[in-house]
Every structure is written in C-alpha cells, then in structure tokens.
PDB file of C-alpha atoms in Angstrom:
ATOM      1  CA  MET A   1       0.000   0.000   0.000  1.00 41.00           C
ATOM      2  CA  SER A   2       1.562   3.300  -0.906  1.00 39.00           C
ATOM      3  CA  PHE A   3       0.555   6.867  -1.368  1.00 39.00           C
ATOM      4  CA  SER A   4       2.155   9.231  -3.804  1.00 38.00           C
ATOM      5  CA  GLN A   5       3.259  12.763  -3.190  1.00 36.00           C
ATOM      6  CA  ASP A   6       2.717  15.483  -5.681  1.00 34.00           C
ATOM      7  CA  LYS A   7       6.072  17.168  -5.206  1.00 33.00           C
ATOM      8  CA  GLU A   8       5.754  19.406  -8.259  1.00 33.00           C
ATOM      9  CA  SER A   9       2.509  21.036  -7.326  1.00 33.00           C
ATOM     10  CA  GLY A  10       3.787  21.605  -3.827  1.00 33.00           C
ATOM     11  CA  SER A  11       0.354  20.778  -2.613  1.00 33.00           C
ATOM     12  CA  GLY A  12       2.059  18.928   0.208  1.00 33.00           C
ATOM     13  CA  THR A  13      -0.230  15.982   0.149  1.00 38.00           C
ATOM     14  CA  PHE A  14       1.622  12.997   1.634  1.00 40.00           C
ATOM     15  CA  LYS A  15       4.841  11.049   1.303  1.00 49.00           C
ATOM     16  CA  THR A  16       5.562   7.963  -0.717  1.00 59.00           C
ATOM     17  CA  PHE A  17       5.714   4.973   1.603  1.00 67.00           C
ATOM     18  CA  ASN A  18       7.363   1.739   0.643  1.00 70.00           C
ATOM     19  CA  SER A  19       6.145  -0.422   3.493  1.00 85.00           C
ATOM     20  CA  ASP A  20       3.254  -0.989   5.848  1.00 88.00           C
ATOM     21  CA  ARG A  21       5.641  -0.214   8.710  1.00 87.00           C
ATOM     22  CA  ALA A  22       6.276   3.238   7.273  1.00 88.00           C
ATOM     23  CA  ILE A  23       2.539   3.896   6.933  1.00 90.00           C
ATOM     24  CA  ALA A  24       1.982   2.728  10.494  1.00 91.00           C
ATOM     25  CA  GLU A  25       4.696   5.088  11.707  1.00 90.00           C
ATOM     26  CA  ALA A  26       3.133   8.023   9.876  1.00 91.00           C
ATOM     27  CA  LEU A  27      -0.225   7.216  11.460  1.00 91.00           C
ATOM     28  CA  SER A  28       1.413   6.858  14.854  1.00 91.00           C
ATOM     29  CA  GLN A  29       2.914  10.319  14.444  1.00 91.00           C
ATOM     30  CA  GLY A  30      -0.592  11.662  13.911  1.00 90.00           C
ATOM     31  CA  SER A  31      -0.533  12.620  10.233  1.00 90.00           C
ATOM     32  CA  ASP A  32      -4.049  13.776   9.327  1.00 92.00           C
ATOM     33  CA  LYS A  33      -3.508  13.440   5.599  1.00 92.00           C
ATOM     34  CA  VAL A  34      -2.178   9.897   5.869  1.00 92.00           C
ATOM     35  CA  ALA A  35      -5.073   9.011   8.195  1.00 94.00           C
ATOM     36  CA  GLU A  36      -7.609  10.312   5.673  1.00 94.00           C
ATOM     37  CA  GLU A  37      -6.099   8.376   2.801  1.00 93.00           C
ATOM     38  CA  PHE A  38      -5.844   5.305   5.021  1.00 94.00           C
ATOM     39  CA  VAL A  39      -9.570   5.510   5.768  1.00 95.00           C
ATOM     40  CA  ARG A  40     -10.560   6.173   2.158  1.00 94.00           C
ATOM     41  CA  GLN A  41      -8.475   3.297   0.825  1.00 92.00           C
ATOM     42  CA  ASN A  42      -9.590   0.700   3.343  1.00 94.00           C
ATOM     43  CA  SER A  43     -13.176   1.588   4.237  1.00 95.00           C
ATOM     44  CA  PRO A  44     -14.714   0.099   1.050  1.00 93.00           C
ATOM     45  CA  TRP A  45     -13.454  -3.431   1.592  1.00 92.00           C
ATOM     46  CA  MET A  46     -13.915  -3.242   5.376  1.00 94.00           C
ATOM     47  CA  LEU A  47     -17.537  -2.280   4.830  1.00 93.00           C
ATOM     48  CA  GLN A  48     -17.949  -5.229   2.480  1.00 89.00           C
ATOM     49  CA  VAL A  49     -16.562  -7.614   5.131  1.00 89.00           C
ATOM     50  CA  ALA A  50     -18.825  -6.161   7.845  1.00 92.00           C
ATOM     51  CA  ARG A  51     -21.896  -6.384   5.604  1.00 89.00           C
ATOM     52  CA  ARG A  52     -21.169 -10.063   4.938  1.00 85.00           C
ATOM     53  CA  ILE A  53     -21.135 -10.842   8.648  1.00 87.00           C
ATOM     54  CA  LEU A  54     -23.825  -8.541   9.989  1.00 89.00           C
ATOM     55  CA  HIS A  55     -26.190  -8.346   7.008  1.00 83.00           C
ATOM     56  CA  GLU A  56     -27.251  -4.924   8.260  1.00 88.00           C
ATOM     57  CA  GLU A  57     -25.966  -1.670   6.746  1.00 91.00           C
ATOM     58  CA  SER A  58     -26.036   0.641   9.777  1.00 92.00           C
ATOM     59  CA  ALA A  59     -24.459  -1.976  12.061  1.00 93.00           C
ATOM     60  CA  ALA A  60     -21.781  -2.609   9.419  1.00 94.00           C
ATOM     61  CA  GLU A  61     -20.920   1.109   9.219  1.00 95.00           C
ATOM     62  CA  ASP A  62     -20.736   1.340  13.019  1.00 94.00           C
ATOM     63  CA  CYS A  63     -18.355  -1.608  13.126  1.00 95.00           C
ATOM     64  CA  VAL A  64     -16.125  -0.113  10.464  1.00 96.00           C
ATOM     65  CA  GLN A  65     -15.947   3.158  12.390  1.00 96.00           C
ATOM     66  CA  GLU A  66     -15.090   1.320  15.616  1.00 95.00           C
ATOM     67  CA  ALA A  67     -12.525  -0.777  13.784  1.00 96.00           C
ATOM     68  CA  PHE A  68     -10.712   2.299  12.490  1.00 96.00           C
ATOM     69  CA  LEU A  69     -10.707   3.940  15.927  1.00 95.00           C
ATOM     70  CA  SER A  70      -9.339   0.738  17.411  1.00 95.00           C
ATOM     71  CA  ALA A  71      -6.684   0.574  14.691  1.00 95.00           C
ATOM     72  CA  PHE A  72      -5.617   4.190  15.274  1.00 94.00           C
ATOM     73  CA  SER A  73      -5.372   3.659  19.023  1.00 93.00           C
ATOM     74  CA  LYS A  74      -3.397   0.416  18.627  1.00 92.00           C
ATOM     75  CA  ILE A  75      -1.253   1.393  15.640  1.00 91.00           C
ATOM     76  CA  ASP A  76       1.903   1.252  17.769  1.00 89.00           C
ATOM     77  CA  SER A  77       1.215  -2.451  18.333  1.00 88.00           C
ATOM     78  CA  PHE A  78       1.328  -3.240  14.605  1.00 88.00           C
ATOM     79  CA  GLU A  79       4.409  -5.430  14.376  1.00 82.00           C
ATOM     80  CA  ASN A  80       4.647  -6.153  10.662  1.00 76.00           C
ATOM     81  CA  ARG A  81       4.152  -9.891  11.249  1.00 79.00           C
ATOM     82  CA  SER A  82       1.252  -9.631   8.815  1.00 82.00           C
ATOM     83  CA  THR A  83       0.279  -6.982   6.284  1.00 88.00           C
ATOM     84  CA  LEU A  84      -1.550  -3.903   7.498  1.00 90.00           C
ATOM     85  CA  LYS A  85      -4.577  -5.070   5.537  1.00 90.00           C
ATOM     86  CA  THR A  86      -4.607  -8.476   7.241  1.00 89.00           C
ATOM     87  CA  TRP A  87      -4.260  -6.741  10.616  1.00 91.00           C
ATOM     88  CA  LEU A  88      -7.186  -4.432   9.819  1.00 92.00           C
ATOM     89  CA  HIS A  89      -9.213  -7.399   8.565  1.00 91.00           C
ATOM     90  CA  ARG A  90      -8.877  -9.115  11.953  1.00 90.00           C
ATOM     91  CA  ILE A  91      -9.897  -5.940  13.770  1.00 93.00           C
ATOM     92  CA  VAL A  92     -13.062  -5.374  11.747  1.00 94.00           C
ATOM     93  CA  VAL A  93     -14.128  -9.025  11.981  1.00 92.00           C
ATOM     94  CA  ASN A  94     -13.627  -8.983  15.754  1.00 91.00           C
ATOM     95  CA  LYS A  95     -15.693  -5.819  16.028  1.00 93.00           C
ATOM     96  CA  CYS A  96     -18.483  -7.520  14.078  1.00 92.00           C
ATOM     97  CA  LEU A  97     -18.346 -10.540  16.379  1.00 89.00           C
ATOM     98  CA  MET A  98     -18.591  -8.260  19.424  1.00 89.00           C
ATOM     99  CA  THR A  99     -21.653  -6.642  17.894  1.00 90.00           C
ATOM    100  CA  LEU A 100     -23.299  -9.999  17.382  1.00 86.00           C
ATOM    101  CA  ARG A 101     -22.482 -11.078  20.948  1.00 80.00           C
ATOM    102  CA  SER A 102     -23.982  -7.911  22.388  1.00 80.00           C
ATOM    103  CA  LYS A 103     -27.292  -8.320  20.605  1.00 73.00           C
ATOM    104  CA  ARG A 104     -30.025 -10.209  22.387  1.00 52.00           C
ATOM    105  CA  ARG A 105     -30.172 -13.466  20.455  1.00 59.00           C
ATOM    106  CA  LYS A 106     -32.870 -16.037  20.157  1.00 53.00           C
ATOM    107  CA  ALA A 107     -31.974 -19.473  21.409  1.00 51.00           C
ATOM    108  CA  GLU A 108     -29.902 -21.399  18.867  1.00 55.00           C
ATOM    109  CA  GLU A 109     -32.369 -22.727  16.326  1.00 60.00           C
ATOM    110  CA  GLN A 110     -32.280 -26.383  15.619  1.00 70.00           C
ATOM    111  CA  ILE A 111     -30.983 -27.463  12.255  1.00 80.00           C
ATOM    112  CA  ASP A 112     -31.579 -31.139  12.762  1.00 83.00           C
ATOM    113  CA  ASP A 113     -34.084 -31.150   9.895  1.00 85.00           C
ATOM    114  CA  LEU A 114     -31.300 -30.051   7.580  1.00 89.00           C
ATOM    115  CA  MET A 115     -28.858 -32.739   8.700  1.00 92.00           C
ATOM    116  CA  PRO A 116     -28.158 -35.917   6.684  1.00 94.00           C
ATOM    117  CA  GLN A 117     -30.610 -38.792   7.169  1.00 93.00           C
ATOM    118  CA  PHE A 118     -29.786 -42.445   7.831  1.00 93.00           C
ATOM    119  CA  ASP A 119     -32.019 -45.526   7.787  1.00 90.00           C
ATOM    120  CA  GLU A 120     -32.338 -48.217  10.433  1.00 87.00           C
ATOM    121  CA  HIS A 121     -29.268 -49.983   9.001  1.00 84.00           C
ATOM    122  CA  THR A 122     -27.159 -46.792   9.446  1.00 88.00           C
ATOM    123  CA  CYS A 123     -27.035 -46.380   5.666  1.00 91.00           C
ATOM    124  CA  ARG A 124     -27.242 -42.888   4.266  1.00 93.00           C
ATOM    125  CA  ILE A 125     -30.465 -41.831   2.556  1.00 92.00           C
ATOM    126  CA  GLU A 126     -29.460 -39.690  -0.418  1.00 93.00           C
ATOM    127  CA  GLU A 127     -31.369 -39.312  -3.668  1.00 92.00           C
ATOM    128  CA  PRO A 128     -29.222 -39.930  -6.757  1.00 92.00           C
ATOM    129  CA  TRP A 129     -27.603 -36.926  -8.363  1.00 93.00           C
ATOM    130  CA  PRO A 130     -27.974 -37.255 -12.143  1.00 90.00           C
ATOM    131  CA  ARG A 131     -26.950 -33.614 -12.417  1.00 89.00           C
ATOM    132  CA  LEU A 132     -24.770 -31.399 -10.191  1.00 91.00           C
ATOM    133  CA  LEU A 133     -24.268 -27.850 -11.441  1.00 89.00           C
ATOM    134  CA  SER A 134     -20.721 -26.493 -11.303  1.00 89.00           C
ATOM    135  CA  ALA A 135     -19.843 -23.517  -9.101  1.00 87.00           C
ATOM    136  CA  ASP A 136     -19.317 -21.402 -12.233  1.00 86.00           C
ATOM    137  CA  GLU A 137     -22.726 -22.313 -13.664  1.00 85.00           C
ATOM    138  CA  ILE A 138     -24.370 -21.315 -10.396  1.00 84.00           C
ATOM    139  CA  CYS A 139     -22.477 -18.094  -9.755  1.00 82.00           C
ATOM    140  CA  GLU A 140     -22.913 -16.825 -13.314  1.00 81.00           C
ATOM    141  CA  GLU A 141     -26.615 -16.342 -12.569  1.00 78.00           C
ATOM    142  CA  LYS A 142     -27.216 -13.323 -10.344  1.00 78.00           C
ATOM    143  CA  GLU A 143     -30.419 -14.785  -8.870  1.00 81.00           C
ATOM    144  CA  LEU A 144     -28.655 -18.005  -7.946  1.00 81.00           C
ATOM    145  CA  SER A 145     -25.780 -16.126  -6.279  1.00 80.00           C
ATOM    146  CA  GLU A 146     -28.341 -14.207  -4.245  1.00 83.00           C
ATOM    147  CA  PHE A 147     -30.049 -17.482  -3.373  1.00 86.00           C
ATOM    148  CA  VAL A 148     -26.731 -18.744  -1.977  1.00 87.00           C
ATOM    149  CA  ARG A 149     -26.178 -15.606   0.115  1.00 84.00           C
ATOM    150  CA  ASP A 150     -29.758 -15.700   1.437  1.00 88.00           C
ATOM    151  CA  SER A 151     -29.387 -19.397   2.305  1.00 90.00           C
ATOM    152  CA  ILE A 152     -26.313 -18.681   4.390  1.00 90.00           C
ATOM    153  CA  PHE A 153     -28.357 -16.314   6.528  1.00 87.00           C
ATOM    154  CA  LYS A 154     -30.929 -19.016   7.195  1.00 89.00           C
ATOM    155  CA  LEU A 155     -28.368 -20.950   9.216  1.00 90.00           C
ATOM    156  CA  PRO A 156     -28.363 -20.642  13.021  1.00 87.00           C
ATOM    157  CA  GLU A 157     -26.085 -17.798  14.031  1.00 85.00           C
ATOM    158  CA  ILE A 158     -23.141 -19.644  15.540  1.00 85.00           C
ATOM    159  CA  SER A 159     -22.944 -22.151  12.670  1.00 89.00           C
ATOM    160  CA  ARG A 160     -23.263 -19.284  10.216  1.00 91.00           C
ATOM    161  CA  ILE A 161     -20.482 -17.272  11.834  1.00 91.00           C
ATOM    162  CA  VAL A 162     -18.136 -20.262  11.954  1.00 93.00           C
ATOM    163  CA  LEU A 163     -18.871 -21.035   8.302  1.00 93.00           C
ATOM    164  CA  GLN A 164     -18.355 -17.412   7.299  1.00 91.00           C
ATOM    165  CA  LEU A 165     -15.069 -17.063   9.158  1.00 91.00           C
ATOM    166  CA  ARG A 166     -13.676 -20.369   7.847  1.00 92.00           C
ATOM    167  CA  ASP A 167     -15.040 -20.709   4.342  1.00 91.00           C
ATOM    168  CA  ILE A 168     -15.526 -17.055   3.380  1.00 88.00           C
ATOM    169  CA  GLU A 169     -13.021 -15.011   5.382  1.00 86.00           C
ATOM    170  CA  GLY A 170     -10.423 -17.807   5.226  1.00 87.00           C
ATOM    171  CA  TRP A 171      -9.527 -17.959   8.923  1.00 90.00           C
ATOM    172  CA  SER A 172      -7.927 -21.063  10.387  1.00 92.00           C
ATOM    173  CA  THR A 173      -9.728 -23.291  12.894  1.00 93.00           C
ATOM    174  CA  ALA A 174      -7.449 -21.998  15.658  1.00 93.00           C
ATOM    175  CA  GLU A 175      -8.187 -18.353  14.779  1.00 91.00           C
ATOM    176  CA  VAL A 176     -11.951 -18.960  14.768  1.00 92.00           C
ATOM    177  CA  ALA A 177     -11.767 -20.822  18.089  1.00 92.00           C
ATOM    178  CA  ASP A 178      -9.832 -17.947  19.617  1.00 89.00           C
ATOM    179  CA  ALA A 179     -12.198 -15.262  18.291  1.00 87.00           C
ATOM    180  CA  LEU A 180     -15.372 -17.066  19.371  1.00 88.00           C
ATOM    181  CA  GLU A 181     -13.883 -18.390  22.623  1.00 86.00           C
ATOM    182  CA  ILE A 182     -14.823 -21.978  21.857  1.00 90.00           C
ATOM    183  CA  SER A 183     -12.692 -25.093  21.441  1.00 94.00           C
ATOM    184  CA  GLU A 184     -11.237 -26.102  18.099  1.00 94.00           C
ATOM    185  CA  SER A 185     -13.239 -29.320  18.137  1.00 93.00           C
ATOM    186  CA  ASN A 186     -16.390 -27.265  18.688  1.00 93.00           C
ATOM    187  CA  VAL A 187     -15.431 -25.124  15.679  1.00 94.00           C
ATOM    188  CA  LYS A 188     -15.094 -28.250  13.539  1.00 94.00           C
ATOM    189  CA  VAL A 189     -18.435 -29.665  14.675  1.00 93.00           C
ATOM    190  CA  ARG A 190     -20.258 -26.399  14.023  1.00 93.00           C
ATOM    191  CA  LEU A 191     -18.514 -25.950  10.680  1.00 95.00           C
ATOM    192  CA  HIS A 192     -19.524 -29.414   9.536  1.00 95.00           C
ATOM    193  CA  ARG A 193     -23.110 -28.928  10.684  1.00 94.00           C
ATOM    194  CA  GLY A 194     -23.235 -25.555   8.971  1.00 94.00           C
ATOM    195  CA  ARG A 195     -21.868 -26.969   5.727  1.00 96.00           C
ATOM    196  CA  SER A 196     -24.235 -29.961   5.846  1.00 95.00           C
ATOM    197  CA  ALA A 197     -27.222 -27.713   6.451  1.00 94.00           C
ATOM    198  CA  LEU A 198     -26.150 -25.361   3.678  1.00 94.00           C
ATOM    199  CA  LYS A 199     -25.731 -28.264   1.269  1.00 95.00           C
ATOM    200  CA  ASN A 200     -29.308 -29.230   2.065  1.00 94.00           C
ATOM    201  CA  LEU A 201     -30.580 -25.660   1.534  1.00 93.00           C
ATOM    202  CA  LEU A 202     -28.713 -25.329  -1.755  1.00 92.00           C
ATOM    203  CA  GLU A 203     -29.720 -28.752  -3.023  1.00 92.00           C
ATOM    204  CA  PRO A 204     -32.620 -27.707  -5.319  1.00 90.00           C
ATOM    205  CA  MET A 205     -30.348 -25.152  -6.941  1.00 88.00           C
ATOM    206  CA  MET A 206     -27.363 -27.477  -7.293  1.00 90.00           C
ATOM    207  CA  ARG A 207     -29.595 -30.097  -8.880  1.00 90.00           C
ATOM    208  CA  GLY A 208     -30.562 -27.515 -11.497  1.00 84.00           C
ATOM    209  CA  HIS A 209     -34.155 -27.224 -10.356  1.00 77.00           C
ATOM    210  CA  LEU A 210     -33.980 -23.454  -9.935  1.00 68.00           C
ATOM    211  CA  SER A 211     -32.092 -22.422 -13.085  1.00 57.00           C
TER     212      SER A 211
ATOM    213  CA  MET B   1     -43.564 -54.009  -4.530  1.00 63.00           C
ATOM    214  CA  LYS B   2     -41.022 -56.743  -5.331  1.00 66.00           C
ATOM    215  CA  ARG B   3     -38.473 -54.094  -6.305  1.00 69.00           C
ATOM    216  CA  LEU B   4     -38.989 -52.237  -3.037  1.00 72.00           C
ATOM    217  CA  GLY B   5     -38.538 -55.491  -1.137  1.00 81.00           C
ATOM    218  CA  ALA B   6     -35.319 -56.240  -3.015  1.00 82.00           C
ATOM    219  CA  LEU B   7     -33.988 -52.728  -2.337  1.00 77.00           C
ATOM    220  CA  LYS B   8     -34.758 -53.121   1.342  1.00 78.00           C
ATOM    221  CA  ILE B   9     -32.876 -56.414   1.478  1.00 82.00           C
ATOM    222  CA  MET B  10     -29.902 -54.888  -0.328  1.00 80.00           C
ATOM    223  CA  ARG B  11     -29.741 -51.957   2.076  1.00 80.00           C
ATOM    224  CA  SER B  12     -29.948 -54.353   5.006  1.00 81.00           C
ATOM    225  CA  LEU B  13     -27.101 -56.482   3.580  1.00 83.00           C
ATOM    226  CA  ARG B  14     -25.047 -53.391   2.906  1.00 82.00           C
ATOM    227  CA  GLY B  15     -25.584 -52.171   6.447  1.00 82.00           C
ATOM    228  CA  VAL B  16     -24.391 -55.524   7.794  1.00 82.00           C
ATOM    229  CA  MET B  17     -21.362 -55.521   5.507  1.00 82.00           C
ATOM    230  CA  MET B  18     -20.333 -52.007   6.550  1.00 82.00           C
ATOM    231  CA  ARG B  19     -20.692 -52.849  10.219  1.00 81.00           C
ATOM    232  CA  TYR B  20     -18.883 -56.167  10.267  1.00 83.00           C
ATOM    233  CA  VAL B  21     -16.429 -56.431   7.363  1.00 82.00           C
ATOM    234  CA  PRO B  22     -12.883 -55.335   8.332  1.00 83.00           C
ATOM    235  CA  LEU B  23     -11.840 -51.902   7.033  1.00 82.00           C
ATOM    236  CA  MET B  24     -15.435 -51.058   6.202  1.00 88.00           C
ATOM    237  CA  ILE B  25     -17.171 -48.213   8.018  1.00 92.00           C
ATOM    238  CA  THR B  26     -20.840 -47.321   8.227  1.00 93.00           C
ATOM    239  CA  CYS B  27     -22.325 -44.238   6.578  1.00 94.00           C
ATOM    240  CA  ARG B  28     -22.714 -42.667  10.031  1.00 93.00           C
ATOM    241  CA  GLN B  29     -19.012 -43.174  10.755  1.00 93.00           C
ATOM    242  CA  PHE B  30     -18.222 -41.754   7.318  1.00 96.00           C
ATOM    243  CA  GLU B  31     -20.261 -38.673   8.255  1.00 96.00           C
ATOM    244  CA  ASP B  32     -18.242 -38.223  11.443  1.00 94.00           C
ATOM    245  CA  PHE B  33     -14.976 -38.362   9.488  1.00 96.00           C
ATOM    246  CA  ILE B  34     -15.842 -35.806   6.809  1.00 96.00           C
ATOM    247  CA  ILE B  35     -14.595 -32.661   8.536  1.00 94.00           C
ATOM    248  CA  ASP B  36     -11.288 -34.228   9.642  1.00 94.00           C
ATOM    249  CA  TYR B  37     -10.796 -35.643   6.147  1.00 95.00           C
ATOM    250  CA  PHE B  38     -11.052 -32.165   4.640  1.00 91.00           C
ATOM    251  CA  GLU B  39      -8.843 -30.681   7.361  1.00 89.00           C
ATOM    252  CA  GLY B  40      -6.195 -33.352   6.675  1.00 91.00           C
ATOM    253  CA  ASP B  41      -6.465 -34.606  10.258  1.00 92.00           C
ATOM    254  CA  LEU B  42      -7.555 -38.196   9.667  1.00 94.00           C
ATOM    255  CA  PRO B  43      -5.018 -40.850  10.712  1.00 95.00           C
ATOM    256  CA  ALA B  44      -3.830 -43.053   7.836  1.00 96.00           C
ATOM    257  CA  ARG B  45      -6.031 -46.036   8.651  1.00 95.00           C
ATOM    258  CA  GLN B  46      -9.201 -43.999   8.999  1.00 95.00           C
ATOM    259  CA  LYS B  47      -8.344 -42.122   5.805  1.00 96.00           C
ATOM    260  CA  PHE B  48      -8.043 -45.463   4.006  1.00 95.00           C
ATOM    261  CA  GLU B  49     -11.387 -46.615   5.404  1.00 95.00           C
ATOM    262  CA  PHE B  50     -12.983 -43.290   4.440  1.00 96.00           C
ATOM    263  CA  GLU B  51     -11.723 -43.474   0.861  1.00 96.00           C
ATOM    264  CA  LEU B  52     -12.731 -47.134   0.582  1.00 95.00           C
ATOM    265  CA  HIS B  53     -16.240 -46.215   1.696  1.00 95.00           C
ATOM    266  CA  ILE B  54     -16.414 -43.563  -1.036  1.00 95.00           C
ATOM    267  CA  LYS B  55     -15.689 -46.282  -3.585  1.00 94.00           C
ATOM    268  CA  VAL B  56     -18.377 -48.686  -2.384  1.00 92.00           C
ATOM    269  CA  CYS B  57     -21.171 -46.354  -1.265  1.00 93.00           C
ATOM    270  CA  ARG B  58     -23.003 -44.429  -3.994  1.00 93.00           C
ATOM    271  CA  GLU B  59     -25.011 -42.381  -1.501  1.00 94.00           C
ATOM    272  CA  CYS B  60     -21.966 -41.144   0.429  1.00 96.00           C
ATOM    273  CA  ARG B  61     -19.966 -40.568  -2.757  1.00 96.00           C
ATOM    274  CA  GLU B  62     -22.643 -38.339  -4.227  1.00 96.00           C
ATOM    275  CA  TYR B  63     -23.348 -36.678  -0.885  1.00 96.00           C
ATOM    276  CA  LEU B  64     -19.668 -35.762  -0.578  1.00 96.00           C
ATOM    277  CA  SER B  65     -19.591 -34.306  -4.111  1.00 95.00           C
ATOM    278  CA  ALA B  66     -22.620 -32.157  -3.351  1.00 95.00           C
ATOM    279  CA  TYR B  67     -21.154 -31.142   0.038  1.00 96.00           C
ATOM    280  CA  LYS B  68     -17.900 -30.034  -1.606  1.00 94.00           C
ATOM    281  CA  ARG B  69     -19.821 -28.201  -4.305  1.00 94.00           C
ATOM    282  CA  ALA B  70     -21.817 -26.317  -1.644  1.00 93.00           C
ATOM    283  CA  VAL B  71     -18.549 -25.181  -0.019  1.00 92.00           C
ATOM    284  CA  GLU B  72     -17.145 -24.044  -3.406  1.00 91.00           C
ATOM    285  CA  VAL B  73     -20.335 -22.189  -4.247  1.00 90.00           C
ATOM    286  CA  THR B  74     -20.391 -20.475  -0.855  1.00 89.00           C
ATOM    287  CA  ALA B  75     -16.903 -19.086  -1.355  1.00 86.00           C
ATOM    288  CA  LYS B  76     -17.540 -18.058  -4.962  1.00 84.00           C
ATOM    289  CA  ALA B  77     -20.939 -16.449  -4.414  1.00 82.00           C
ATOM    290  CA  THR B  78     -19.733 -14.340  -1.496  1.00 77.00           C
ATOM    291  CA  ASP B  79     -16.672 -12.853  -3.223  1.00 65.00           C
ATOM    292  CA  ILE B  80     -14.048 -14.061  -0.790  1.00 50.00           C
ATOM    293  CA  GLU B  81     -11.304 -12.165  -2.555  1.00 51.00           C
ATOM    294  CA  VAL B  82     -11.173  -8.688  -1.130  1.00 50.00           C
ATOM    295  CA  PRO B  83     -10.166  -6.592  -4.121  1.00 52.00           C
ATOM    296  CA  ASP B  84      -8.043  -3.513  -3.671  1.00 53.00           C
ATOM    297  CA  ARG B  85      -9.820  -1.743  -6.489  1.00 57.00           C
ATOM    298  CA  GLY B  86     -13.225  -1.895  -8.027  1.00 70.00           C
ATOM    299  CA  LEU B  87     -15.331  -1.538  -4.900  1.00 80.00           C
ATOM    300  CA  PRO B  88     -17.555   1.515  -4.586  1.00 84.00           C
ATOM    301  CA  GLU B  89     -16.244   4.147  -2.185  1.00 86.00           C
ATOM    302  CA  ALA B  90     -17.558   4.155   1.352  1.00 89.00           C
ATOM    303  CA  PRO B  91     -20.252   6.755   2.053  1.00 92.00           C
ATOM    304  CA  GLU B  92     -18.672  10.187   2.525  1.00 92.00           C
ATOM    305  CA  ASP B  93     -20.508  10.774   5.796  1.00 92.00           C
ATOM    306  CA  LEU B  94     -18.948   7.589   7.190  1.00 93.00           C
ATOM    307  CA  VAL B  95     -15.450   8.733   6.213  1.00 93.00           C
ATOM    308  CA  ILE B  96     -16.082  12.148   7.772  1.00 93.00           C
ATOM    309  CA  ALA B  97     -17.474  10.545  10.948  1.00 93.00           C
ATOM    310  CA  ILE B  98     -14.422   8.288  11.291  1.00 93.00           C
ATOM    311  CA  LEU B  99     -11.971  11.173  10.873  1.00 93.00           C
ATOM    312  CA  ALA B 100     -13.954  13.364  13.255  1.00 93.00           C
ATOM    313  CA  ALA B 101     -14.038  10.598  15.872  1.00 92.00           C
ATOM    314  CA  ARG B 102     -10.283  10.148  15.469  1.00 92.00           C
ATOM    315  CA  LYS B 103      -9.772  13.843  16.146  1.00 90.00           C
ATOM    316  CA  ALA B 104     -12.067  13.770  19.149  1.00 89.00           C
ATOM    317  CA  VAL B 105     -10.186  10.870  20.723  1.00 82.00           C
ATOM    318  CA  GLY B 106      -6.910  12.637  19.940  1.00 68.00           C
TER     319      GLY B 106
END
C-alpha cells in the first residue's frame, strides 16, 4: 500500500511509503492526511466484510468506524508480522463478532431437519444426483448467487459465523476458536453442521431445479 | 412391490457388511470423518477406510460431491477475494465521521 506525493505542485499531500511499517509510523505520528487516505483506501473493503457478517448496513458502518478507531489507538502495536490489511481485517471481523455477541439473540435454532438422514441400518439416505451444477454455472446467474447468500443467513447464528469465518473469510480453525472463545473441536463440529445444512438448503439449486 | 422389497434387502445387507467387514465403516461413521478428512487430520487407517467407503457407497460418494460443491459455491458467491480496487467508495458521511471521531479521541 503506498501513497504518492505530488512534489511538483507543492500541494504537500503525503509522502511515498514503501512499506506498511512506514505507513503505520506516519499514522502513529498523527498525520491527518495519511489518516484520511488510510480511511478512504480501506473503508470500502472493510464495509464489504462487515456487511457479509452482519447483514445490516447501519451496524456494518458502526463496526467499520469502531474498527478504524481501534486501529488508530493500537497502531503502535502493529508489528509487521502480517500486512496492514490483514491486521485491519482481523480488527473489523472482531468488532463484528462483538456486535453480534452484544445483541439479544434467540436461542440457537435447531438445524436437525437439515442434517443428513440415515435408515435403520445406518445407511445414508441420499437421492441420486444425475446432475450437479458447477460452481461457475451457479455463480454466473445473479439470482442463484443471491439465493446462496440468502441461504447462508438461514443458518443458526453460531454455525453461520463459523462457516463465514472459515469458508468465506479464510480464517484457520485456531483463529476462529480464539475469536469465538470456543474449542477447536467445537469449531469443527459447528462448521460441519453448517456446511451440511447449507448443502441441504442449496440442493434444489445445485440439482438444477432453480435455473 | 417386489423391487422395493429387493432394495430393502440390499440396504440391510449393505448395512451388515459395513458394520462387520474389516476396514469397512458405516455411513454414520463416514459422516463423522468428513470434517477431519477435509482438514487433513484423519489418521492413515481412517483415511483409508474413508476413501474405501467412497468407492463402495453411492449415496456417500454423491453426498460428498454435493457437500464439496456447496462449499465451493459459498466461497464463490460471497466474493471471498477482497479486491483492492473496483469496490464503490464508502459513504462520505462515514469517512467524515471516522476522521472526526479520530480527532475527538486525539
């Protein structure tokens, strides 16, 4: 990430930085111009991340604002072990998780109806799949992509969050366990249940019945 | 009716085979192994049993394909790549609010 300086015009905008460490130092020193560019460059993707998790525009904007304030106050702790963007990504996701925790939630809904079924001989009951649409075929259709996103939000909250953090945000099992304060084995169980339920919800579409 | 009876017998025989033949696992056990298989955490023997089950069980084989496809579709449909360019700018009032809050905190 770098910003360019218009030396000729003398407008005195901001310096050229060749590393995240240099940007962090400029922010730590309180540069208003660097802070503004930092916010303008990063707020679009941070808002997109927050929207994915919270599914609510005003809550997403609040989280992004809190994430930036947290980043500014902790900028001295940025150690360059990851990129500045990765560091910011963790902050905004954690803010979103705090928002979800603070909301009064309904009791975890059961998703047993969406789980795989087995007969009395412990054999799986699964209708044959003569056709299974590819991911490209599905995502090319705007309505089908929206169907996928809406289906994700039908999952119970904890399973949804685990699935989003692992399969969408790309966090490791250990990182998700740490953020949600649950064990790694619990993360795996919830992830598998979330994926199984989602497979069930997406089944009519993947079989080509909705295209 | 005869066909249904034959199918029922076959499922019963298959259930017995998966419970009692060495190296065979039941569909329920297969289900329990799925997440560790994808995480690469299954011990060698269980991985062998899992992959053998895929070969002999149509239902689990097709279930697994659909399960994997659901995971692929989830990632693709939700734009997991966070692009540096191409996203619309954040609302101006949000940017102003963030900068103002930064000033207020000092």
